[in-house]
Coordinates of C-alpha atoms and ligand atoms in Angstrom, one line a residue:
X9 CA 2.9 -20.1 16.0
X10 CA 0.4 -17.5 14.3
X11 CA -1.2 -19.2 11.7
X12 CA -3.7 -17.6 9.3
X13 CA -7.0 -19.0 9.0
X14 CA -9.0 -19.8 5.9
X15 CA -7.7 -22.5 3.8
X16 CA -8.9 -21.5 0.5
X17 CA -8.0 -24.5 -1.8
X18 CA -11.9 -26.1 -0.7
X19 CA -13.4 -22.7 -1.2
X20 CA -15.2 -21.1 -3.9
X21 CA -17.1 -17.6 -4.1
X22 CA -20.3 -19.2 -4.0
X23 CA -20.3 -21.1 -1.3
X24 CA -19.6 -18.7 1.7
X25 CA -20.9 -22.1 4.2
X26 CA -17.0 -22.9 3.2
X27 CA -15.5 -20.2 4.1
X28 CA -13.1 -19.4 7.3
X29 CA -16.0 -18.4 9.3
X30 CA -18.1 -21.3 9.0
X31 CA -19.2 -22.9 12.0
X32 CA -19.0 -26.2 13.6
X33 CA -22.9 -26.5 13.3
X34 CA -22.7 -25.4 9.5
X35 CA -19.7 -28.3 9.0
X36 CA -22.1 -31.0 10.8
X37 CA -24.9 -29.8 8.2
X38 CA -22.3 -30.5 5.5
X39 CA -21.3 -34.0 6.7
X40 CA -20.8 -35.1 10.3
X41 CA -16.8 -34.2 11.4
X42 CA -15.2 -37.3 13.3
X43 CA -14.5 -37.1 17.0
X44 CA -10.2 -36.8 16.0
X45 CA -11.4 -33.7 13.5
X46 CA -13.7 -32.3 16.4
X47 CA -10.8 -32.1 18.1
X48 CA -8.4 -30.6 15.6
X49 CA -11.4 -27.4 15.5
X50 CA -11.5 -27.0 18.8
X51 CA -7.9 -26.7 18.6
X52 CA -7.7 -24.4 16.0
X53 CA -10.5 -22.2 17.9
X54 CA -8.7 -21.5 20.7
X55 CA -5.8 -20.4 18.3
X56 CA -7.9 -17.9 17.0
X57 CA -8.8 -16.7 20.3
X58 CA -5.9 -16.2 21.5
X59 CA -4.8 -13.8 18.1
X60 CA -7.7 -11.9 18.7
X61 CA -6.7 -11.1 22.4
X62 CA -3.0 -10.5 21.0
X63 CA -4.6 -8.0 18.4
X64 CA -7.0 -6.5 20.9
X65 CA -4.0 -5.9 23.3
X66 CA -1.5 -4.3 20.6
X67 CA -4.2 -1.7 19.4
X68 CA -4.3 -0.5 22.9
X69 CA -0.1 0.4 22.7
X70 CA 1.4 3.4 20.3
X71 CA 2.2 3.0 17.0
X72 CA 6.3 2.9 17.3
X73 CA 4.9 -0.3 19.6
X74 CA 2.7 -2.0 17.1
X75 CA 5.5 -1.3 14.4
X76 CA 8.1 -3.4 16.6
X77 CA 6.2 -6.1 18.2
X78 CA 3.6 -6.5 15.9
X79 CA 1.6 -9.7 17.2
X80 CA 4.6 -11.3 18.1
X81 CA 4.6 -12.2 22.0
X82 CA 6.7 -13.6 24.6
X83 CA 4.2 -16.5 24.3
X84 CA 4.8 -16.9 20.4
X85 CA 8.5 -16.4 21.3
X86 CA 8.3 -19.4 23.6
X87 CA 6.6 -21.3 21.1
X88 CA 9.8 -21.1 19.1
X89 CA 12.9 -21.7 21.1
X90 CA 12.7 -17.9 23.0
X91 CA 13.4 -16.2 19.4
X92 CA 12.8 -12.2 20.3
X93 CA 12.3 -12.1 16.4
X94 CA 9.7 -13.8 13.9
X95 CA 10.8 -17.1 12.8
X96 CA 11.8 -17.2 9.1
X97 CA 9.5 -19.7 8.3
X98 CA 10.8 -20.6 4.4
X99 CA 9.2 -23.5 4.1
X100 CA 6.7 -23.7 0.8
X101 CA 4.6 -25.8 3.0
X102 CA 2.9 -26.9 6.3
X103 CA 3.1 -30.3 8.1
X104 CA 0.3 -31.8 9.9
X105 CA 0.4 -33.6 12.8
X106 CA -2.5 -35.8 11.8
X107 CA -4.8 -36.5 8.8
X108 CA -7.7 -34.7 11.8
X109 CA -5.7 -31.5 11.3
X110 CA -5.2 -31.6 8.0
X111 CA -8.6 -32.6 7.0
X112 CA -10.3 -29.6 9.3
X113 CA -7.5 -27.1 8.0
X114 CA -8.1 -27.7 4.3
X115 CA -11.9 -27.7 5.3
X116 CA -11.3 -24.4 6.9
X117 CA -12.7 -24.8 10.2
X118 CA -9.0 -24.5 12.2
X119 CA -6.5 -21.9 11.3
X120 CA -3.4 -22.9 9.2
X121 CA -1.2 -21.5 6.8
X122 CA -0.9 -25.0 4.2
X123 CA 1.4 -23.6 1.4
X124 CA 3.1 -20.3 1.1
X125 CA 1.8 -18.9 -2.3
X126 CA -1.4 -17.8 -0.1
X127 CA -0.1 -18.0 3.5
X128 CA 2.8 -18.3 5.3
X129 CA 3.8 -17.8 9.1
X130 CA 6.2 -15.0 8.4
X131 CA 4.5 -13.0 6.0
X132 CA 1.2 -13.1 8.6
X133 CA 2.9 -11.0 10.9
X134 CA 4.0 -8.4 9.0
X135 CA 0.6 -8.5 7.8
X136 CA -1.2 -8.5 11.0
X137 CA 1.8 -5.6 11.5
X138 CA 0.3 -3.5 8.3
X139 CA -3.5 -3.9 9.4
X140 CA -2.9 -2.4 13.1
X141 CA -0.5 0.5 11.6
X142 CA -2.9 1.6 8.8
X143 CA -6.4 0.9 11.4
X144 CA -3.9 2.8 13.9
X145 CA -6.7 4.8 15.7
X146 CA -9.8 3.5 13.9
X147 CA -12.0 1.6 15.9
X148 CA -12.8 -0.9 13.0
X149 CA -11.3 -4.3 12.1
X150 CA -9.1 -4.2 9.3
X151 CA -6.8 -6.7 7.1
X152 CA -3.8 -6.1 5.4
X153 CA -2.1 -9.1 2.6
X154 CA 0.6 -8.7 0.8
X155 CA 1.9 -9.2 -2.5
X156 CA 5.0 -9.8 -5.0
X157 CA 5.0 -5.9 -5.6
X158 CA 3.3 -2.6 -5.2
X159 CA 1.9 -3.0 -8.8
X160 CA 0.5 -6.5 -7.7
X161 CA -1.0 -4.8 -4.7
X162 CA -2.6 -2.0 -7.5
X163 CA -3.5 -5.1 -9.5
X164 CA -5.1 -6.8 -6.4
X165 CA -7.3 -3.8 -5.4
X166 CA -8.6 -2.5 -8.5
X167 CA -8.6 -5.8 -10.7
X168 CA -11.7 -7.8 -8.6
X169 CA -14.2 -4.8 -9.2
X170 CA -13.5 -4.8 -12.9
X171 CA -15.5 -8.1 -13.7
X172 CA -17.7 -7.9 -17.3
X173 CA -20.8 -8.8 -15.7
X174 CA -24.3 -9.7 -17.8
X175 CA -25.3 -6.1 -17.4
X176 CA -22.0 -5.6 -19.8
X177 CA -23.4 -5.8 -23.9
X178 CA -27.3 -5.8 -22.0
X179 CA -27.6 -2.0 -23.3
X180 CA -25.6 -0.8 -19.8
X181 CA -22.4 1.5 -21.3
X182 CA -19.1 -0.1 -20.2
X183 CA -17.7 -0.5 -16.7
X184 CA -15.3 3.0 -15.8
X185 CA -12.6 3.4 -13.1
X186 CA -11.7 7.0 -12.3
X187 CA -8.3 7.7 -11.2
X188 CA -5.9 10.5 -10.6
X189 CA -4.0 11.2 -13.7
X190 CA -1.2 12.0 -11.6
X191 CA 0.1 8.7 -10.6
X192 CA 2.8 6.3 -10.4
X193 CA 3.8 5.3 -14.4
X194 CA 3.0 1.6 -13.4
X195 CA -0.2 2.5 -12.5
X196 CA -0.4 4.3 -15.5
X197 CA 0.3 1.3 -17.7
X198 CA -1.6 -1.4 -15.6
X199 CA -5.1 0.8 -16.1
X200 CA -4.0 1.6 -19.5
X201 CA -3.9 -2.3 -20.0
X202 CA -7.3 -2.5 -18.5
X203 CA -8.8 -0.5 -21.7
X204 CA -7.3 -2.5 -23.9
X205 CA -7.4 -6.1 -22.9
X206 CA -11.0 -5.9 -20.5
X207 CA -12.5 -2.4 -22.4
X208 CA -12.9 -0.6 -19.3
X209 CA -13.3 2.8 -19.6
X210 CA -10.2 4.5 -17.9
X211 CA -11.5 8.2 -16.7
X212 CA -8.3 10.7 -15.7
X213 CA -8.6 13.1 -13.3
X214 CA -6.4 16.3 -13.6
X215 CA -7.5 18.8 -11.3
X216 CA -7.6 16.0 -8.3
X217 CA -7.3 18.7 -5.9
X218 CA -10.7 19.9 -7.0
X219 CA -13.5 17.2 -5.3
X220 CA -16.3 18.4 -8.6
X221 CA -13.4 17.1 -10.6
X222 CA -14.0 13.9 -9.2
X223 CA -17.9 14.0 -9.2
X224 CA -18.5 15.3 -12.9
X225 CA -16.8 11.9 -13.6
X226 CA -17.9 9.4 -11.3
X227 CA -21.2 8.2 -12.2
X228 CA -23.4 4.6 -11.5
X229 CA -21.0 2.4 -14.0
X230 CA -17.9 3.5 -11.9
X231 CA -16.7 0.3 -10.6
X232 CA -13.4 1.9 -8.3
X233 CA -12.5 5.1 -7.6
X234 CA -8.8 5.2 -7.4
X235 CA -5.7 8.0 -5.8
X236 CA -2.5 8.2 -5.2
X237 CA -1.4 10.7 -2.5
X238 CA 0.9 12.0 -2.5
X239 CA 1.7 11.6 -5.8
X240 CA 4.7 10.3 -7.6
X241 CA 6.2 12.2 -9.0
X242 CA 4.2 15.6 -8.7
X243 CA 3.3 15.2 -5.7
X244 CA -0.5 15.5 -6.8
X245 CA -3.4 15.8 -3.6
X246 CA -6.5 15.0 -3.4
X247 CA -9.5 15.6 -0.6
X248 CA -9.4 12.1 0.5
X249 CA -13.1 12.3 2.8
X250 CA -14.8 14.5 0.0
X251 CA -13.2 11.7 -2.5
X252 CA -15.0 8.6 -0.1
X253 CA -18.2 10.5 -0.1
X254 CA -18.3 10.8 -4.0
X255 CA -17.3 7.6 -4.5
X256 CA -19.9 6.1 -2.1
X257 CA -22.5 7.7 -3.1
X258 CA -22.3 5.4 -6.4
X259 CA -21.5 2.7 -4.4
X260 CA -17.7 2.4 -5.3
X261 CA -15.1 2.1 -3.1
X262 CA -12.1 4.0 -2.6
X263 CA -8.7 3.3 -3.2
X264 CA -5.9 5.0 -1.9
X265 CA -2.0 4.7 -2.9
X266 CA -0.2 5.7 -0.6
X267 CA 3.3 4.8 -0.7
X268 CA 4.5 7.6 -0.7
X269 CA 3.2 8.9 2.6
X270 CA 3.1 5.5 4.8
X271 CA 1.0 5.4 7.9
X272 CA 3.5 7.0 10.2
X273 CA 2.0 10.5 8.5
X274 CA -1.2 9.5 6.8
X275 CA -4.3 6.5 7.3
X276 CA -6.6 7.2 4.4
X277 CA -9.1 4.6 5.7
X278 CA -9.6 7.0 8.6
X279 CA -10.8 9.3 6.6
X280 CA -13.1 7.2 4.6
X281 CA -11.0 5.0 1.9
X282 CA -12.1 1.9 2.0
X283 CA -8.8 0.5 0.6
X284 CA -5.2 1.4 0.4
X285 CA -2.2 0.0 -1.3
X286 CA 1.3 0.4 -0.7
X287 CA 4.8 -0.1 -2.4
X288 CA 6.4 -1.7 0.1
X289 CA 9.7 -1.7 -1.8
X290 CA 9.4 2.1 -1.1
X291 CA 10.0 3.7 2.8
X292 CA 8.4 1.0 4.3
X293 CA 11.1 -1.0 3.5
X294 CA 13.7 1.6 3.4
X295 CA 16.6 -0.5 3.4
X296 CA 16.2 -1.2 -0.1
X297 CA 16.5 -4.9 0.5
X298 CA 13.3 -6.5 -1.7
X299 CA 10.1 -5.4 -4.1
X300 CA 6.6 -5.8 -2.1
X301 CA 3.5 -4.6 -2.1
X302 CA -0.1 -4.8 0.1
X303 CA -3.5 -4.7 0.3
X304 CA -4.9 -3.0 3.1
X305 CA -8.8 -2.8 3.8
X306 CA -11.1 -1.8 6.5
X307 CA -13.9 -4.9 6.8
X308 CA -17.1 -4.1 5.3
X309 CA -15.9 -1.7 2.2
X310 CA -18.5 -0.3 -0.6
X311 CA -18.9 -2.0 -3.8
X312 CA -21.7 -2.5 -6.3
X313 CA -19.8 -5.6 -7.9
X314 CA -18.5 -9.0 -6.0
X315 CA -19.5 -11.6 -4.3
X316 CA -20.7 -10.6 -0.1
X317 CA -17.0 -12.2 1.0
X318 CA -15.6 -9.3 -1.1
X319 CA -17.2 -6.7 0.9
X320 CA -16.8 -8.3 4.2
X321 CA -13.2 -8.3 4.5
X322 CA -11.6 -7.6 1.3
X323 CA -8.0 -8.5 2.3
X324 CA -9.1 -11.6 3.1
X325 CA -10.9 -12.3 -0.4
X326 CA -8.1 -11.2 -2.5
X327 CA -5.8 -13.5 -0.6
X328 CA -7.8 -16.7 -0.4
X329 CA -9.3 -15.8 -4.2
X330 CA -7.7 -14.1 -6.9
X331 CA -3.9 -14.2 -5.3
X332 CA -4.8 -17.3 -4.6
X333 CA -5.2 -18.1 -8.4
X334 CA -2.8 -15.7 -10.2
X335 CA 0.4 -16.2 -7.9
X336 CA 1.4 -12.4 -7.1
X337 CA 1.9 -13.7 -3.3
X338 CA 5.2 -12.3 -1.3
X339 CA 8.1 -14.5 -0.5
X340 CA 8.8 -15.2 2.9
X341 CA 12.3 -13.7 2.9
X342 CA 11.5 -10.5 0.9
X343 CA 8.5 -10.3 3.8
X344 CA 11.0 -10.4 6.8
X345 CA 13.4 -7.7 5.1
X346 CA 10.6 -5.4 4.9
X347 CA 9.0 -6.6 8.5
X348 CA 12.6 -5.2 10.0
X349 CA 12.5 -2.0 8.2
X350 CA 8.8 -1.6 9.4
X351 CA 10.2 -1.5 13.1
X352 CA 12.1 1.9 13.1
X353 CA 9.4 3.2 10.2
X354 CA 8.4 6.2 12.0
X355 CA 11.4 7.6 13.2
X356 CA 12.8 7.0 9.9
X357 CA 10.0 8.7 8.0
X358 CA 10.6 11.8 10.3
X359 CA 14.1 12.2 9.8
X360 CA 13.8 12.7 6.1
X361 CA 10.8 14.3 6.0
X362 CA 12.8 16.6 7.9
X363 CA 15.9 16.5 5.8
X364 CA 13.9 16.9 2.5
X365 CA 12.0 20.0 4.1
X366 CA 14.9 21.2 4.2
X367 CA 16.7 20.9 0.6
X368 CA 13.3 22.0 -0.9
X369 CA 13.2 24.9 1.0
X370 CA 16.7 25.5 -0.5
X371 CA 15.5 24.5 -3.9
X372 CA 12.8 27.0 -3.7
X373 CA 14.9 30.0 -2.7
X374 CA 18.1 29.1 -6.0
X375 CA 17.2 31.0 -9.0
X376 CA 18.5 28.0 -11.2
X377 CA 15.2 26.6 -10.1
X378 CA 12.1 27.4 -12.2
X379 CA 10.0 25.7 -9.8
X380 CA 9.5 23.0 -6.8
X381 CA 6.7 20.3 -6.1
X382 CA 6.6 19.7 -2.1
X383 CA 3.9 19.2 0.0
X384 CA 5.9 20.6 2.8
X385 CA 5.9 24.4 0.8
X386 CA 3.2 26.9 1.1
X387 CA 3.5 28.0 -2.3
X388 CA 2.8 24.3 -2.8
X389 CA -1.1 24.2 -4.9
X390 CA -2.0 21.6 -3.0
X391 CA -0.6 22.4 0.9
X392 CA -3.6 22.8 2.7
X393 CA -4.3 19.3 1.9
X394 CA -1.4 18.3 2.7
X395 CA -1.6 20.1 6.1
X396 CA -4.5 18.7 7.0
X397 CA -4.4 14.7 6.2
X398 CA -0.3 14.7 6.8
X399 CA 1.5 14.6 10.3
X400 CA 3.4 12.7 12.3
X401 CA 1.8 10.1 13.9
X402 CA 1.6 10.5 17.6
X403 CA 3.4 13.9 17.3
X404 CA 7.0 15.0 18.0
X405 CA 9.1 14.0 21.2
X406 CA 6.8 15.7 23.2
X407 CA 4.2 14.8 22.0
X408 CA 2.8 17.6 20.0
X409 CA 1.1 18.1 16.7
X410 CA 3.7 17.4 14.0
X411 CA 3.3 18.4 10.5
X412 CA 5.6 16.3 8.4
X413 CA 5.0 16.4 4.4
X414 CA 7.7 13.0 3.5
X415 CA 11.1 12.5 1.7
X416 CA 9.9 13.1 -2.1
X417 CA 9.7 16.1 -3.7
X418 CA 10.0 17.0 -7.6
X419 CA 11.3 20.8 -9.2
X420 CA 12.4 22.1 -12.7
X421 CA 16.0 23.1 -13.8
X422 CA 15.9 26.6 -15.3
X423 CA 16.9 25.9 -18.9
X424 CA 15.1 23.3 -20.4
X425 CA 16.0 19.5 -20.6
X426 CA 19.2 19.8 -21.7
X427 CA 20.3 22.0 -18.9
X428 CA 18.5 19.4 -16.4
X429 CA 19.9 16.5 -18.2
X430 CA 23.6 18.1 -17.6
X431 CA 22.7 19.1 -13.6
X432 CA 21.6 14.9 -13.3
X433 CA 24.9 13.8 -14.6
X434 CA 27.1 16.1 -12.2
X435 CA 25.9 14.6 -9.0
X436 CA 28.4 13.0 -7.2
X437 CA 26.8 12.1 -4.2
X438 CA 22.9 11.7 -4.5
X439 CA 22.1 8.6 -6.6
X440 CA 20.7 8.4 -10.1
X441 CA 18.2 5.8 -10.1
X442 CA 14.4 5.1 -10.4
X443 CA 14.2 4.6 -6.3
X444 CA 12.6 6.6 -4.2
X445 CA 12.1 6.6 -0.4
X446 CA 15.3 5.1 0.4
X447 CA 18.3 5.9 3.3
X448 CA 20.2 7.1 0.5
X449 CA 19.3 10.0 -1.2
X450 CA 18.2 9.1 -5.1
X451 CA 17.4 11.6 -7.9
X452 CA 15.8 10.5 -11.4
X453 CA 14.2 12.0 -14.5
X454 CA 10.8 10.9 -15.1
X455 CA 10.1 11.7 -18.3
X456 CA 12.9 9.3 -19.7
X457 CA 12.9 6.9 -17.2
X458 CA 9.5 5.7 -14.8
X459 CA 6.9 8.1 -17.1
X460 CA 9.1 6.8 -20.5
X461 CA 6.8 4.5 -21.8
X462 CA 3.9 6.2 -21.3
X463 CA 4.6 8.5 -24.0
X464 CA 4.2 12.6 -24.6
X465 CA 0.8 13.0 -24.3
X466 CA 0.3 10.3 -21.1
X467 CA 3.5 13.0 -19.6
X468 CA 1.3 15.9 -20.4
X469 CA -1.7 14.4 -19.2
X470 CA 0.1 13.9 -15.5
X471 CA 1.8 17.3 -15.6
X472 CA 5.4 15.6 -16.2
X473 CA 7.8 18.6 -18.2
X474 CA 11.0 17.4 -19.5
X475 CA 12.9 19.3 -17.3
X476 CA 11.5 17.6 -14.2
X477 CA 13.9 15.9 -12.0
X478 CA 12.4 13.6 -9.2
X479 CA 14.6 13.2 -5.6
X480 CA 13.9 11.4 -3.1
X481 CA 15.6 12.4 0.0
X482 CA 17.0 10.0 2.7
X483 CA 19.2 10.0 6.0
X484 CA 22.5 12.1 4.8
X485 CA 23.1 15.2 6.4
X486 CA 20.9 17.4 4.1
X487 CA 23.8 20.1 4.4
X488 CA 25.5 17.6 2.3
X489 CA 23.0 16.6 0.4
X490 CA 22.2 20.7 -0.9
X491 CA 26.3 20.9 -1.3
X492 CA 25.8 18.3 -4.1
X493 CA 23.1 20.3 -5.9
X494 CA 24.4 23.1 -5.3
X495 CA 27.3 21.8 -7.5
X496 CA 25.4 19.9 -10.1
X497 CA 23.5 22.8 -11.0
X498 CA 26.7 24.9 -12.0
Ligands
LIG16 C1 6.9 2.2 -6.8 C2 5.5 2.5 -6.7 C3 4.5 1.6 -7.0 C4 4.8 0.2 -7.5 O1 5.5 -0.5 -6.6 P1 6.6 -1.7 -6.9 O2 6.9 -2.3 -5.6 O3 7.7 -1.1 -7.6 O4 5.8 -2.6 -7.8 C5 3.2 1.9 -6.9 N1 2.8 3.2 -6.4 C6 3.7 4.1 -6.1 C7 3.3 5.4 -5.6 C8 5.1 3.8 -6.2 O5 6.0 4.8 -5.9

C-alpha cells in the first residue's frame, strides 16, 4: 500500500524538528523512541524507499505511461489481492497494527495516511499521478494534493501568502496580489472576497499578453502573482517565463491556472511557475463524474511570506497545514472517478482539440459571426503565445511536433444579445450548461450565467460582451456538432 508520509496532527509551523523529514537522531533528541517504535520507523523507511524508486522509475517512461500506471505496480498490485487498478480505499480512517506504529506515524517518523480529510491511499496516487504529469520533463521534484474543488485549489494556492503580517498597519501599504483580469468568475469572486474580508489589495491585469503590464504592477508588497491560461472564457494569454521572472524578481511566486490547457499540452512550472492549479472537474476528469481540484508545486518555490516548510515543498504544507485545518480535502471516490479519466487524458485532449479547431475555423469563416476567441486561430491576439507554450505532449503518432490549442473557444453572434440569446435556445444537440471540457459538447453565456454575479463593470473589466457565447467542444463528430450551429444561428 502507498501511504503518504507526514502525519500532521503533532505538527505545527514552527517546529520543522516535527515534520515528515525529521530524523531518527532528531526524534532521540526529542525523547528516546522504544525498541517496538524503532522498529515501526525503520519500517516505514523502507516504505519510503521503495516510493521513491517507484517514482524514479515512472519519470523515466512517457507520459500516456505515467497517466495509466501512475505509481501503481505489480508489487502494490500484489499487496492487494492482484487488483490491476487502485484500491478504493473509502475508509475515513487507518488501522494500526500496533500502538509502535501508531505512535511513530502520528509522530511522523513512518509514512501513513491516519484519516482521509488530509490523506488517503486512493487520493495519493492520483496525486503522485498529477506531480509526475505536470514535472513531466522537468528534472525537479514536484508534489501535487488535491482538493474538494478547483476553487479550493485557487483558495489553497493563493490564500497562505496572503497572511497580515506585523509589517501590516507598521507604515508598510497593504499586502497586493496581481492577477489576470481575465479569469474564471470564481476566481473573480474568491479575490474579490480577499479585499473585503482580509483588505488585500486586488491589482487586475488587462493587457496580460503585454509582460510591462505585469511589471508596472508588481512591486515589493506583491504577495502572489496569479494567471489563468488559457483563459476562461476569453481565452486570455499571458508570457508565462517573462511572467516568473517579474514575479521573482520581488520574490513572489507564480501561480498558474491552468485547467483549461492540462498538462497533455502545457507544464507552466517548466517554464518557471512555481505553482499551478487545476479544475479537475474540467478535462481532466472528462467524464463529468465529480468536482475536484489540485495544487501542484515544484519543491523549493519563491515567496517573501511563510514559514521555510512553505517554500520547501508547498503541496506538502498546504496539505498537512491549512487543508489540514479548513477541510477542502477530496473524497476518495470523487478522486478515483477523476484518476480513470486521467488515464486516456492525452488522447482525449487531442481529439477535441482537434474537433474544436475545427468548428472555430468554421465559426470564423460564417458571417453571422462578429468574431471568435481560439487559441488555435491566427487572427487570434494572443496566438503566438499560444504557439509557443501549447502542443501536444510527446507529439502526434509519429512522434512529431504537434500544435494543439484545446476544446474551449468563445465568439460573438452578429446581432447583439438578443440575437445570441435566440441562437443558444435553438441548439438541439450541443448542451446548454456552465461545463466546459467535457465528452459532450456544452455551450453557455457567460455574462448571465458563470460571469453573472460579478456584475457589468467586473464583465467589462474581463472583456466579457453580452453577446458572448462560450462552447466547449468534446468527442462528437464536429461535422455534427457545426450542423447544430449552423442551425441555431438561423
Ligand atoms: C471551473 C474552473 C475553476 C473552478 O473549478 P471547480 O472545480 O468548479 O471549483 C477554476 N478555474 C478554471 C479555469 C475553471 O474553468
Amino acid at each position: 500500500m502507498l501511504e503518504t508520509s507526514g502525519r500532521p496532527d503533532a505538527r505545527t509551523s514552527e517546529d520543522p524538528a516535527r515534520g515528515p523529514d525529521r530524523t531518527p537522531a532528531a526524534a532521540a533528541q526529542a525523547g528516546e523512541p522504544t525498541p517496538g517504535v524503532e522498529a515501526a520507523i525503520e519500517r516505514g523507511a523502507a516504505r519510503l524507499e521503495a516510493t521513491a524508486a517507484e517514482r524514479a522509475r515512472m519519470r523515466a517512461m512517457r507520459f500516456d505511461t505515467i497517466a495509466v500506471h501512475g505509481l501503481y505496480s505489480m508489487a502494490e498490485a500484489l499487496a492487494n489481492q492482484g487488483g490491476i487498478n487502485e484500491p478504493a480505499i473509502l475508509s475515513p480512517a487507518q488501522h494500526f497494527a500496533s500502538s509502535d506504529d501508531m505512535e511513530a506515524a502520528l509522530a511522523y517518523l513512518a509514512p501513513s495516511w491516519t484519516y482521509s480529510r488530509i490523506a488517503n491511499p486512493t487520493i495519493t496516487y492520483l496525486e503522485e499521478a498529477l506531480a509526475l504529469l505536470e514535472g513531466y520533463g522537468l528534472d525537479e521534484e514536484v508534489s501535487a494534493t488535491t482538493t474538494s474543488s478547483g476553487m479550493a485549489a485557487v483558495m489553497m494556492s493563493t490564500s497562505p501568502f496572503l497572511t497580515l503580517d506585523a509589517a501590516v498597519g507598521g507604515g508598510r501599504p497593504r499586502p497586493n496580489l496581481v492577477a489576470s483580469a481575465q479569469c474564471y468568475g470564481g476566481t473573480f469572486m474568491l479575490f474579490s472576497r480577499y479585499a473585503a474580508e482580509r483588505g488585500v489589495e486586488i491589482r487586475w491585469v488587462r493587457d496580460a499578453v503585454d509582460p510591462a503590464a505585469w511589471a508596472a504592477v508588481v512591486d515589493e508588497d506583491t504577495r502572489v502573482v496569479f494567471g489563468e491560461m488559457p483563459s476562461n472564457p476569453g481565452l486570455g494569454m499571458f508570457d508565462i517565463a517573462a511572467l516568473a521572472t517579474i514575479a521573482h524578481r520581488v520574490g513572489a511566486p507564480l501561480v498558474v491556472d491552468s485547467t483549461v490547457a492540462t498538462p497533455a499540452l502545457m507544464r507552466p512550472l517548466e517554464h518557471g511557475a512555481d505553482i499551478v492549479v487545476h479544475s479537475l472537474s474540467k478535462a481532466i476528469g472528462g467524464s463529468g463524474l465529480a468536482i475536484a481540484g489540485a495544487v501542484v508545486a515544484r519543491h523549493g518555490i519563491t515567496s517573501r511570506v511563510g514559514p521555510d516548510e512553505l517554500r520547501e515543498n508547498f503541496a506538502l504544507h498546504v496539505k498537512l497545514g491549512p487543508l489540514r485545518d479548513m477541510g477542502p480535502g477530496l473524497t476518495p471516490f470523487s478522486g478515483l472517478m477523476v484518476m480513470n479519466d486521467l488515464r486516456t487524458m492525452r488522447s482525449r485532449v487531442d481529439h477535441w482539440s482537434r474537433n474544436a479547431m475545427a468548428v472555430a475555423a468554421w465559426l470564423e469563416a460564417d458571417p453571422r459571426v462578429l468574431e471568435v476567441r481560439y487559441p488555435g486561430l491566427a487572427s487570434f491576439p494572443g496566438h503566438d503565445l499560444a504557439a509557443r507554450y501549447m502542443t501536444l505532449v510527446d507529439g502526434d503518432a509519429d512522434g512529431a511536433p504537434a500544435p494543439r490549442f484545446g476544446h474551449l473557444m468563445s465568439f460573438r453572434v452578429a446581432g447583439g444579445a438578443r440575437a445570441t440569446r435566440a441562437a443558444f435556445d435553438r441548439l438541439r444537440l450541443v448542451w446548454r450548461a456552465t461545463d466546459l471540457g467535457r465528452v459532450k459538447t456544452i455551450a453557455t453565456i457567460p455574462a448571465i450565467s458563470t460571469h453573472q454575479q460579478q456584475g457589468e463593470e467586473g464583465r467589462e473589466l474581463a472583456d466579457i460582451p453580452a453577446d458572448l457565447v462560450r462552447l466547449s467542444v468534446g468527442g462528437e463528430h464536429p461535422d455534427d456538432v457545426i450542423a447544430d450551429l449552423d442551425q441555431a444561428l438561423g
